[in-house]
């Protein structure tokens, strides 16, 4: 039986991000392309997220392990740095999973027309616990460099915001 590309994508949806176990590498938008080479090997193109997140080797290893469990042994994982990964590549399903996990998902990037500033901090974030928009930035760096720490002024719960990037 021949494995097709769709099947590979389905298997990759089971590979979770090492830092946020509820979200898969596919939902994150890290896996860019899946193809079979002429010699039958599986070629996977991944784009790293934040350079500050040292998870790419772990992710490549997890992808390899997952595919090996399904009998795929010839695997080439390549990484591509441009275009750079952006939180806009995250799937809507992925954003929903983040929210349910208690992390405010990245907002669409707001880019000033003049091109001078990206107004990320000006965003009114909704608290993932109670939905209140009455939230404040506590620190640009939360549990990892990819996240900022916010606190809800209504339910007083702190929460991570996955920064738009
Ligand atoms: Zn709240």
Short mmCIF file of N, CA and C and ligand atoms in Angstrom, two decimals:
data_model
loop_
_atom_site.label_atom_id
_atom_site.label_comp_id
_atom_site.label_asym_id
_atom_site.label_seq_id
_atom_site.Cartn_x
_atom_site.Cartn_y
_atom_site.Cartn_z
N UNK A 1 0.84 -1.20 0.00
CA UNK A 1 0.00 0.00 0.00
C UNK A 1 0.87 1.24 0.00
N UNK A 2 0.47 2.19 -0.81
CA UNK A 2 1.28 3.38 -0.94
C UNK A 2 0.73 4.49 -0.03
N UNK A 3 1.61 5.11 0.69
CA UNK A 3 1.20 6.20 1.56
C UNK A 3 1.17 7.49 0.76
N UNK A 4 0.10 8.25 0.91
CA UNK A 4 0.08 9.51 0.16
C UNK A 4 0.37 10.70 1.08
N UNK A 5 0.52 11.83 0.45
CA UNK A 5 0.91 13.04 1.17
C UNK A 5 -0.14 13.43 2.22
N UNK A 6 -1.43 13.25 1.87
CA UNK A 6 -2.49 13.59 2.84
C UNK A 6 -2.36 12.79 4.12
N UNK A 7 -1.99 11.52 3.93
CA UNK A 7 -1.81 10.65 5.09
C UNK A 7 -0.68 11.17 5.99
N UNK A 8 0.40 11.60 5.36
CA UNK A 8 1.53 12.14 6.12
C UNK A 8 1.09 13.37 6.92
N UNK A 9 0.34 14.26 6.26
CA UNK A 9 -0.16 15.45 6.98
C UNK A 9 -0.99 15.04 8.19
N UNK A 10 -1.83 14.02 8.02
CA UNK A 10 -2.66 13.56 9.15
C UNK A 10 -1.79 13.07 10.30
N UNK A 11 -0.75 12.34 9.96
CA UNK A 11 0.13 11.84 11.02
C UNK A 11 0.86 12.99 11.70
N UNK A 12 1.25 13.98 10.91
CA UNK A 12 1.98 15.11 11.49
C UNK A 12 1.08 15.93 12.41
N UNK A 13 -0.22 15.87 12.17
CA UNK A 13 -1.14 16.59 13.06
C UNK A 13 -1.14 16.01 14.47
N UNK A 14 -0.59 14.80 14.60
CA UNK A 14 -0.49 14.19 15.93
C UNK A 14 0.80 14.58 16.65
N UNK A 15 1.69 15.28 15.96
CA UNK A 15 2.97 15.66 16.58
C UNK A 15 2.79 17.01 17.26
N UNK A 16 2.90 17.01 18.58
CA UNK A 16 2.64 18.26 19.26
C UNK A 16 3.89 19.09 19.44
N UNK A 17 3.67 20.37 19.64
CA UNK A 17 4.76 21.29 19.90
C UNK A 17 5.34 20.97 21.27
N UNK A 18 6.67 20.92 21.40
CA UNK A 18 7.27 20.55 22.69
C UNK A 18 6.94 21.53 23.81
N UNK A 19 6.69 22.78 23.47
CA UNK A 19 6.42 23.76 24.52
C UNK A 19 4.94 23.91 24.85
N UNK A 20 4.10 23.70 23.84
CA UNK A 20 2.66 23.84 24.05
C UNK A 20 2.02 22.55 23.56
N UNK A 21 1.92 21.54 24.43
CA UNK A 21 1.51 20.20 23.99
C UNK A 21 0.13 20.13 23.35
N UNK A 22 -0.72 21.13 23.56
CA UNK A 22 -2.07 21.03 22.97
C UNK A 22 -2.10 21.39 21.50
N UNK A 23 -1.00 21.96 20.99
CA UNK A 23 -1.04 22.42 19.61
C UNK A 23 -0.04 21.60 18.79
N UNK A 24 -0.44 21.24 17.57
CA UNK A 24 0.43 20.39 16.76
C UNK A 24 1.35 21.25 15.90
N UNK A 25 2.39 20.62 15.39
CA UNK A 25 3.34 21.34 14.53
C UNK A 25 2.65 21.78 13.22
N UNK A 26 1.57 21.09 12.87
CA UNK A 26 0.81 21.50 11.68
C UNK A 26 -0.04 22.74 12.01
N UNK A 27 -0.71 22.71 13.17
CA UNK A 27 -1.51 23.87 13.58
C UNK A 27 -0.65 25.11 13.75
N UNK A 28 0.56 24.91 14.20
CA UNK A 28 1.46 26.05 14.39
C UNK A 28 1.92 26.65 13.06
N UNK A 29 1.83 25.85 12.00
CA UNK A 29 2.31 26.34 10.72
C UNK A 29 3.80 26.13 10.52
N UNK A 30 4.40 25.25 11.34
CA UNK A 30 5.83 24.96 11.21
C UNK A 30 6.09 24.06 10.00
N UNK A 31 5.19 23.09 9.79
CA UNK A 31 5.36 22.19 8.64
C UNK A 31 4.83 22.91 7.40
N UNK A 32 5.70 23.16 6.45
CA UNK A 32 5.31 23.93 5.27
C UNK A 32 4.97 23.06 4.07
N UNK A 33 5.75 22.00 3.86
CA UNK A 33 5.54 21.18 2.68
C UNK A 33 5.82 19.72 3.01
N UNK A 34 5.05 18.87 2.36
CA UNK A 34 5.30 17.44 2.46
C UNK A 34 5.29 16.90 1.03
N UNK A 35 6.28 16.13 0.69
CA UNK A 35 6.34 15.58 -0.66
C UNK A 35 7.11 14.27 -0.64
N UNK A 36 6.92 13.50 -1.70
CA UNK A 36 7.72 12.28 -1.84
C UNK A 36 8.72 12.49 -2.97
N UNK A 37 9.96 12.16 -2.70
CA UNK A 37 10.98 12.25 -3.74
C UNK A 37 10.86 11.03 -4.64
N UNK A 38 11.56 11.07 -5.76
CA UNK A 38 11.47 9.96 -6.72
C UNK A 38 11.95 8.64 -6.14
N UNK A 39 12.89 8.71 -5.23
CA UNK A 39 13.39 7.47 -4.62
C UNK A 39 12.48 6.98 -3.50
N UNK A 40 11.33 7.64 -3.30
CA UNK A 40 10.37 7.18 -2.31
C UNK A 40 10.57 7.77 -0.92
N UNK A 41 11.61 8.56 -0.74
CA UNK A 41 11.80 9.13 0.59
C UNK A 41 10.83 10.30 0.80
N UNK A 42 10.52 10.50 2.06
CA UNK A 42 9.56 11.53 2.42
C UNK A 42 10.31 12.82 2.74
N UNK A 43 9.97 13.87 2.04
CA UNK A 43 10.64 15.15 2.23
C UNK A 43 9.71 16.10 2.96
N UNK A 44 10.21 16.62 4.06
CA UNK A 44 9.39 17.52 4.86
C UNK A 44 10.13 18.84 5.05
N UNK A 45 9.42 19.91 4.74
CA UNK A 45 10.02 21.24 4.89
C UNK A 45 9.42 21.89 6.13
N UNK A 46 10.30 22.30 7.04
CA UNK A 46 9.80 23.00 8.22
C UNK A 46 10.44 24.37 8.32
N UNK A 47 9.71 25.31 8.88
CA UNK A 47 10.23 26.65 9.11
C UNK A 47 10.22 26.90 10.62
N UNK A 48 11.39 27.22 11.18
CA UNK A 48 11.45 27.44 12.62
C UNK A 48 10.59 28.62 13.05
N UNK A 49 10.09 28.55 14.26
CA UNK A 49 9.34 29.69 14.81
C UNK A 49 10.36 30.70 15.32
N UNK A 50 10.20 31.15 16.50
CA UNK A 50 11.13 32.12 17.04
C UNK A 50 12.53 31.53 17.15
N UNK A 51 13.52 32.32 16.79
CA UNK A 51 14.88 31.81 16.90
C UNK A 51 15.22 31.59 18.37
N UNK A 52 14.50 32.27 19.26
CA UNK A 52 14.74 32.10 20.70
C UNK A 52 14.16 30.81 21.25
N UNK A 53 13.41 30.10 20.43
CA UNK A 53 12.81 28.85 20.90
C UNK A 53 13.66 27.68 20.42
N UNK A 54 14.45 27.10 21.29
CA UNK A 54 15.39 26.05 20.84
C UNK A 54 14.72 24.71 20.66
N UNK A 55 13.57 24.72 20.02
CA UNK A 55 12.78 23.48 19.95
C UNK A 55 12.86 22.78 18.61
N UNK A 56 13.53 23.39 17.62
CA UNK A 56 13.44 22.81 16.29
C UNK A 56 14.04 21.42 16.17
N UNK A 57 15.14 21.18 16.87
CA UNK A 57 15.73 19.84 16.80
C UNK A 57 14.81 18.82 17.43
N UNK A 58 14.18 19.23 18.51
CA UNK A 58 13.24 18.35 19.17
C UNK A 58 12.08 18.05 18.22
N UNK A 59 11.60 19.07 17.56
CA UNK A 59 10.48 18.90 16.63
C UNK A 59 10.87 17.98 15.48
N UNK A 60 12.05 18.18 14.91
CA UNK A 60 12.50 17.33 13.81
C UNK A 60 12.58 15.87 14.28
N UNK A 61 13.05 15.68 15.50
CA UNK A 61 13.16 14.33 16.04
C UNK A 61 11.79 13.71 16.24
N UNK A 62 10.85 14.53 16.73
CA UNK A 62 9.50 14.01 16.98
C UNK A 62 8.79 13.66 15.68
N UNK A 63 9.02 14.46 14.65
CA UNK A 63 8.43 14.17 13.34
C UNK A 63 8.99 12.84 12.82
N UNK A 64 10.30 12.69 12.93
CA UNK A 64 10.94 11.46 12.47
C UNK A 64 10.39 10.25 13.21
N UNK A 65 10.31 10.36 14.53
CA UNK A 65 9.82 9.25 15.34
C UNK A 65 8.37 8.90 14.97
N UNK A 66 7.55 9.93 14.81
CA UNK A 66 6.14 9.68 14.50
C UNK A 66 5.99 8.96 13.17
N UNK A 67 6.77 9.39 12.17
CA UNK A 67 6.64 8.75 10.85
C UNK A 67 7.22 7.34 10.86
N UNK A 68 8.28 7.15 11.63
CA UNK A 68 8.86 5.80 11.73
C UNK A 68 7.84 4.83 12.33
N UNK A 69 7.06 5.33 13.27
CA UNK A 69 6.04 4.47 13.88
C UNK A 69 5.00 4.04 12.86
N UNK A 70 4.87 4.82 11.80
CA UNK A 70 3.93 4.46 10.73
C UNK A 70 4.64 3.78 9.57
N UNK A 71 5.86 3.38 9.79
CA UNK A 71 6.56 2.60 8.77
C UNK A 71 7.28 3.42 7.72
N UNK A 72 7.39 4.73 7.94
CA UNK A 72 8.15 5.57 6.99
C UNK A 72 9.57 5.70 7.53
N UNK A 73 10.52 5.23 6.77
CA UNK A 73 11.89 5.24 7.31
C UNK A 73 12.84 6.15 6.54
N UNK A 74 12.50 6.43 5.30
CA UNK A 74 13.37 7.35 4.56
C UNK A 74 12.77 8.74 4.66
N UNK A 75 13.33 9.51 5.56
CA UNK A 75 12.76 10.83 5.84
C UNK A 75 13.86 11.88 5.73
N UNK A 76 13.56 12.92 4.99
CA UNK A 76 14.47 14.05 4.95
C UNK A 76 13.74 15.27 5.47
N UNK A 77 14.28 15.86 6.52
CA UNK A 77 13.66 17.07 7.04
C UNK A 77 14.58 18.24 6.73
N UNK A 78 14.04 19.19 6.00
CA UNK A 78 14.82 20.38 5.66
C UNK A 78 14.19 21.57 6.33
N UNK A 79 15.00 22.52 6.71
CA UNK A 79 14.39 23.73 7.24
C UNK A 79 14.63 24.90 6.31
N UNK A 80 13.64 25.73 6.26
CA UNK A 80 13.69 26.89 5.38
C UNK A 80 13.49 28.13 6.26
N UNK A 81 14.37 29.09 6.11
CA UNK A 81 14.33 30.25 6.98
C UNK A 81 13.57 31.43 6.37
N UNK A 82 13.49 31.44 5.03
CA UNK A 82 12.73 32.52 4.40
C UNK A 82 11.68 31.93 3.47
N UNK A 83 10.48 32.43 3.45
CA UNK A 83 10.02 33.53 4.31
C UNK A 83 9.97 33.10 5.77
N UNK A 84 10.19 34.04 6.65
CA UNK A 84 10.22 33.73 8.07
C UNK A 84 8.83 33.34 8.57
N UNK A 85 8.86 32.45 9.52
CA UNK A 85 7.61 32.01 10.14
C UNK A 85 6.90 33.21 10.77
N UNK A 86 5.59 33.20 10.64
CA UNK A 86 4.80 34.25 11.28
C UNK A 86 3.61 33.60 11.97
N UNK A 87 3.16 34.25 13.02
CA UNK A 87 2.00 33.69 13.75
C UNK A 87 0.76 33.68 12.87
N UNK A 88 0.79 34.42 11.75
CA UNK A 88 -0.35 34.37 10.82
C UNK A 88 -0.51 32.99 10.20
N UNK A 89 0.54 32.17 10.24
CA UNK A 89 0.47 30.82 9.68
C UNK A 89 -0.23 29.84 10.61
N UNK A 90 -0.47 30.28 11.81
CA UNK A 90 -1.13 29.40 12.76
C UNK A 90 -2.59 29.20 12.33
N UNK A 91 -3.06 27.96 12.41
CA UNK A 91 -4.42 27.70 11.95
C UNK A 91 -5.44 28.24 12.96
N UNK A 92 -6.65 28.46 12.49
CA UNK A 92 -7.72 28.91 13.39
C UNK A 92 -7.97 27.86 14.47
N UNK A 93 -7.89 26.60 14.08
CA UNK A 93 -8.07 25.52 15.06
C UNK A 93 -6.97 25.59 16.11
N UNK A 94 -5.76 25.92 15.66
CA UNK A 94 -4.63 26.03 16.59
C UNK A 94 -4.84 27.17 17.57
N UNK A 95 -5.34 28.30 17.08
CA UNK A 95 -5.59 29.45 17.96
C UNK A 95 -6.65 29.10 19.00
N UNK A 96 -7.65 28.36 18.57
CA UNK A 96 -8.71 27.95 19.48
C UNK A 96 -8.15 27.04 20.59
N UNK A 97 -7.25 26.13 20.18
CA UNK A 97 -6.64 25.23 21.17
C UNK A 97 -5.80 25.99 22.17
N UNK A 98 -5.07 27.00 21.68
CA UNK A 98 -4.25 27.82 22.57
C UNK A 98 -5.14 28.48 23.62
N UNK A 99 -6.25 29.04 23.17
CA UNK A 99 -7.15 29.75 24.06
C UNK A 99 -7.69 28.82 25.13
N UNK A 100 -8.08 27.62 24.70
CA UNK A 100 -8.61 26.66 25.67
C UNK A 100 -7.54 26.21 26.66
N UNK A 101 -6.31 26.36 26.25
CA UNK A 101 -5.18 25.98 27.11
C UNK A 101 -4.83 27.12 28.06
N UNK A 102 -5.45 28.29 27.87
CA UNK A 102 -5.20 29.43 28.75
C UNK A 102 -4.17 30.41 28.24
N UNK A 103 -3.84 30.30 26.95
CA UNK A 103 -2.89 31.23 26.34
C UNK A 103 -3.66 32.06 25.32
N UNK A 104 -3.55 33.39 25.43
CA UNK A 104 -4.23 34.23 24.44
C UNK A 104 -3.53 34.06 23.10
N UNK A 105 -4.27 33.69 22.05
CA UNK A 105 -3.63 33.46 20.75
C UNK A 105 -3.15 34.76 20.12
N UNK A 106 -2.18 34.66 19.22
CA UNK A 106 -1.65 35.86 18.58
C UNK A 106 -2.72 36.57 17.77
N UNK A 107 -2.71 37.88 17.87
CA UNK A 107 -3.61 38.66 17.04
C UNK A 107 -3.00 38.76 15.65
N UNK A 108 -3.81 39.04 14.67
CA UNK A 108 -3.25 39.33 13.35
C UNK A 108 -2.32 40.52 13.50
N UNK A 109 -1.25 40.49 12.79
CA UNK A 109 -0.30 41.58 12.90
C UNK A 109 -0.96 42.89 12.48
N UNK A 110 -0.71 43.92 13.27
CA UNK A 110 -1.22 45.24 12.90
C UNK A 110 0.00 46.06 12.48
N UNK A 111 0.06 46.35 11.22
CA UNK A 111 1.24 47.06 10.73
C UNK A 111 0.83 48.46 10.31
N UNK A 112 1.50 49.41 10.91
CA UNK A 112 1.24 50.81 10.61
C UNK A 112 1.44 51.03 9.11
N UNK A 113 0.56 51.82 8.52
CA UNK A 113 0.66 52.06 7.07
C UNK A 113 1.99 52.70 6.71
N UNK A 114 2.49 53.54 7.62
CA UNK A 114 3.78 54.18 7.37
C UNK A 114 4.92 53.16 7.41
N UNK A 115 4.64 51.97 7.96
CA UNK A 115 5.65 50.94 8.02
C UNK A 115 6.66 51.14 9.14
N UNK A 116 6.41 52.12 9.99
CA UNK A 116 7.40 52.42 11.02
C UNK A 116 7.23 51.53 12.24
N UNK A 117 6.01 51.34 12.66
CA UNK A 117 5.85 50.60 13.91
C UNK A 117 4.81 49.50 13.80
N UNK A 118 5.04 48.46 14.51
CA UNK A 118 4.06 47.41 14.64
C UNK A 118 3.42 47.57 16.00
N UNK A 119 2.16 47.86 15.97
CA UNK A 119 1.51 48.22 17.24
C UNK A 119 0.97 46.97 17.92
N UNK A 120 1.85 46.16 18.42
CA UNK A 120 1.38 44.94 19.06
C UNK A 120 0.86 45.18 20.47
N UNK A 121 1.58 46.02 21.22
CA UNK A 121 1.21 46.19 22.62
C UNK A 121 -0.11 46.92 22.79
N UNK A 122 -0.49 47.67 21.76
CA UNK A 122 -1.71 48.45 21.85
C UNK A 122 -2.96 47.57 21.75
N UNK A 123 -2.77 46.29 21.47
CA UNK A 123 -3.91 45.41 21.29
C UNK A 123 -4.67 45.21 22.59
N UNK A 124 -5.98 45.22 22.48
CA UNK A 124 -6.80 44.85 23.63
C UNK A 124 -6.98 43.34 23.58
N UNK A 125 -6.33 42.65 24.49
CA UNK A 125 -6.43 41.19 24.50
C UNK A 125 -7.57 40.77 25.41
N UNK A 126 -8.24 39.72 25.00
CA UNK A 126 -9.27 39.17 25.86
C UNK A 126 -8.68 38.11 26.76
N UNK A 127 -9.07 38.16 28.01
CA UNK A 127 -8.62 37.17 28.98
C UNK A 127 -9.12 35.79 28.56
N UNK A 128 -8.22 34.80 28.42
CA UNK A 128 -8.68 33.47 28.01
C UNK A 128 -9.51 32.77 29.09
N UNK A 129 -9.43 33.27 30.34
CA UNK A 129 -10.21 32.63 31.42
C UNK A 129 -11.65 33.14 31.44
N UNK A 130 -11.83 34.48 31.46
CA UNK A 130 -13.18 35.02 31.63
C UNK A 130 -13.64 35.84 30.44
N UNK A 131 -12.77 36.11 29.48
CA UNK A 131 -13.19 36.82 28.28
C UNK A 131 -13.13 38.33 28.41
N UNK A 132 -12.79 38.84 29.59
CA UNK A 132 -12.73 40.28 29.79
C UNK A 132 -11.66 40.93 28.92
N UNK A 133 -11.94 42.13 28.44
CA UNK A 133 -10.95 42.87 27.65
C UNK A 133 -10.13 43.79 28.54
N UNK A 134 -10.42 43.74 29.82
CA UNK A 134 -9.74 44.60 30.78
C UNK A 134 -8.44 43.94 31.24
N UNK A 135 -7.46 43.89 30.33
CA UNK A 135 -6.23 43.17 30.60
C UNK A 135 -5.03 44.09 30.46
N UNK A 136 -3.97 43.78 31.17
CA UNK A 136 -2.78 44.61 31.13
C UNK A 136 -1.51 43.80 30.91
N UNK A 137 -0.61 44.40 30.16
CA UNK A 137 0.70 43.79 29.96
C UNK A 137 1.50 43.88 31.25
N UNK A 138 2.00 42.74 31.72
CA UNK A 138 2.83 42.73 32.93
C UNK A 138 4.30 42.69 32.53
N UNK A 139 4.62 41.85 31.55
CA UNK A 139 6.00 41.71 31.13
C UNK A 139 6.04 41.28 29.67
N UNK A 140 7.00 41.80 28.92
CA UNK A 140 7.15 41.41 27.52
C UNK A 140 7.54 39.94 27.40
N UNK A 141 8.06 39.38 28.49
CA UNK A 141 8.49 37.99 28.43
C UNK A 141 7.74 37.16 29.46
N UNK A 142 7.00 36.20 28.98
CA UNK A 142 6.27 35.29 29.86
C UNK A 142 7.11 34.07 30.15
N UNK A 143 6.48 32.89 30.10
CA UNK A 143 7.20 31.66 30.44
C UNK A 143 8.31 31.37 29.44
N UNK A 144 8.19 31.88 28.20
CA UNK A 144 9.27 31.79 27.22
C UNK A 144 9.32 33.12 26.48
N UNK A 145 10.37 33.31 25.69
CA UNK A 145 10.54 34.57 24.97
C UNK A 145 9.43 34.78 23.93
N UNK A 146 8.77 33.68 23.53
CA UNK A 146 7.70 33.81 22.52
C UNK A 146 6.45 34.42 23.12
N UNK A 147 6.38 34.46 24.43
CA UNK A 147 5.12 34.87 25.04
C UNK A 147 5.31 36.08 25.94
N UNK A 148 4.27 36.86 26.05
CA UNK A 148 4.27 37.98 26.97
C UNK A 148 3.31 37.63 28.11
N UNK A 149 3.58 38.22 29.27
CA UNK A 149 2.73 37.93 30.42
C UNK A 149 1.73 39.07 30.62
N UNK A 150 0.48 38.70 30.68
CA UNK A 150 -0.59 39.66 30.92
C UNK A 150 -1.32 39.29 32.21
N UNK A 151 -2.08 40.25 32.71
CA UNK A 151 -2.94 39.93 33.84
C UNK A 151 -4.31 40.53 33.56
N UNK A 152 -5.32 39.77 33.92
CA UNK A 152 -6.69 40.23 33.75
C UNK A 152 -7.07 41.06 34.97
N UNK A 153 -7.61 42.26 34.75
CA UNK A 153 -7.97 43.13 35.86
C UNK A 153 -9.32 42.74 36.47
N UNK A 154 -10.05 41.86 35.81
CA UNK A 154 -11.34 41.44 36.36
C UNK A 154 -11.23 40.17 37.19
N UNK A 155 -10.70 39.10 36.59
CA UNK A 155 -10.60 37.86 37.37
C UNK A 155 -9.24 37.74 38.03
N UNK A 156 -8.36 38.70 37.75
CA UNK A 156 -7.03 38.79 38.38
C UNK A 156 -6.09 37.65 38.01
N UNK A 157 -6.49 36.84 37.03
CA UNK A 157 -5.62 35.74 36.62
C UNK A 157 -4.54 36.24 35.65
N UNK A 158 -3.30 35.85 35.87
CA UNK A 158 -2.27 36.13 34.87
C UNK A 158 -2.42 35.15 33.71
N UNK A 159 -2.03 35.55 32.53
CA UNK A 159 -2.05 34.61 31.41
C UNK A 159 -0.96 34.96 30.42
N UNK A 160 -0.57 33.97 29.65
CA UNK A 160 0.44 34.17 28.61
C UNK A 160 -0.25 34.63 27.33
N UNK A 161 0.41 35.50 26.63
CA UNK A 161 -0.05 35.87 25.29
C UNK A 161 1.01 35.41 24.31
N UNK A 162 0.63 34.63 23.33
CA UNK A 162 1.54 34.16 22.29
C UNK A 162 1.73 35.34 21.34
N UNK A 163 2.88 35.98 21.40
CA UNK A 163 3.08 37.23 20.68
C UNK A 163 2.97 37.07 19.17
N UNK A 164 2.30 38.02 18.56
CA UNK A 164 2.25 38.04 17.10
C UNK A 164 3.67 38.35 16.61
N UNK A 165 4.01 37.79 15.48
CA UNK A 165 5.42 37.79 15.10
C UNK A 165 5.53 37.69 13.59
ZN1 LIG B 1 -10.16 37.25 33.32
#
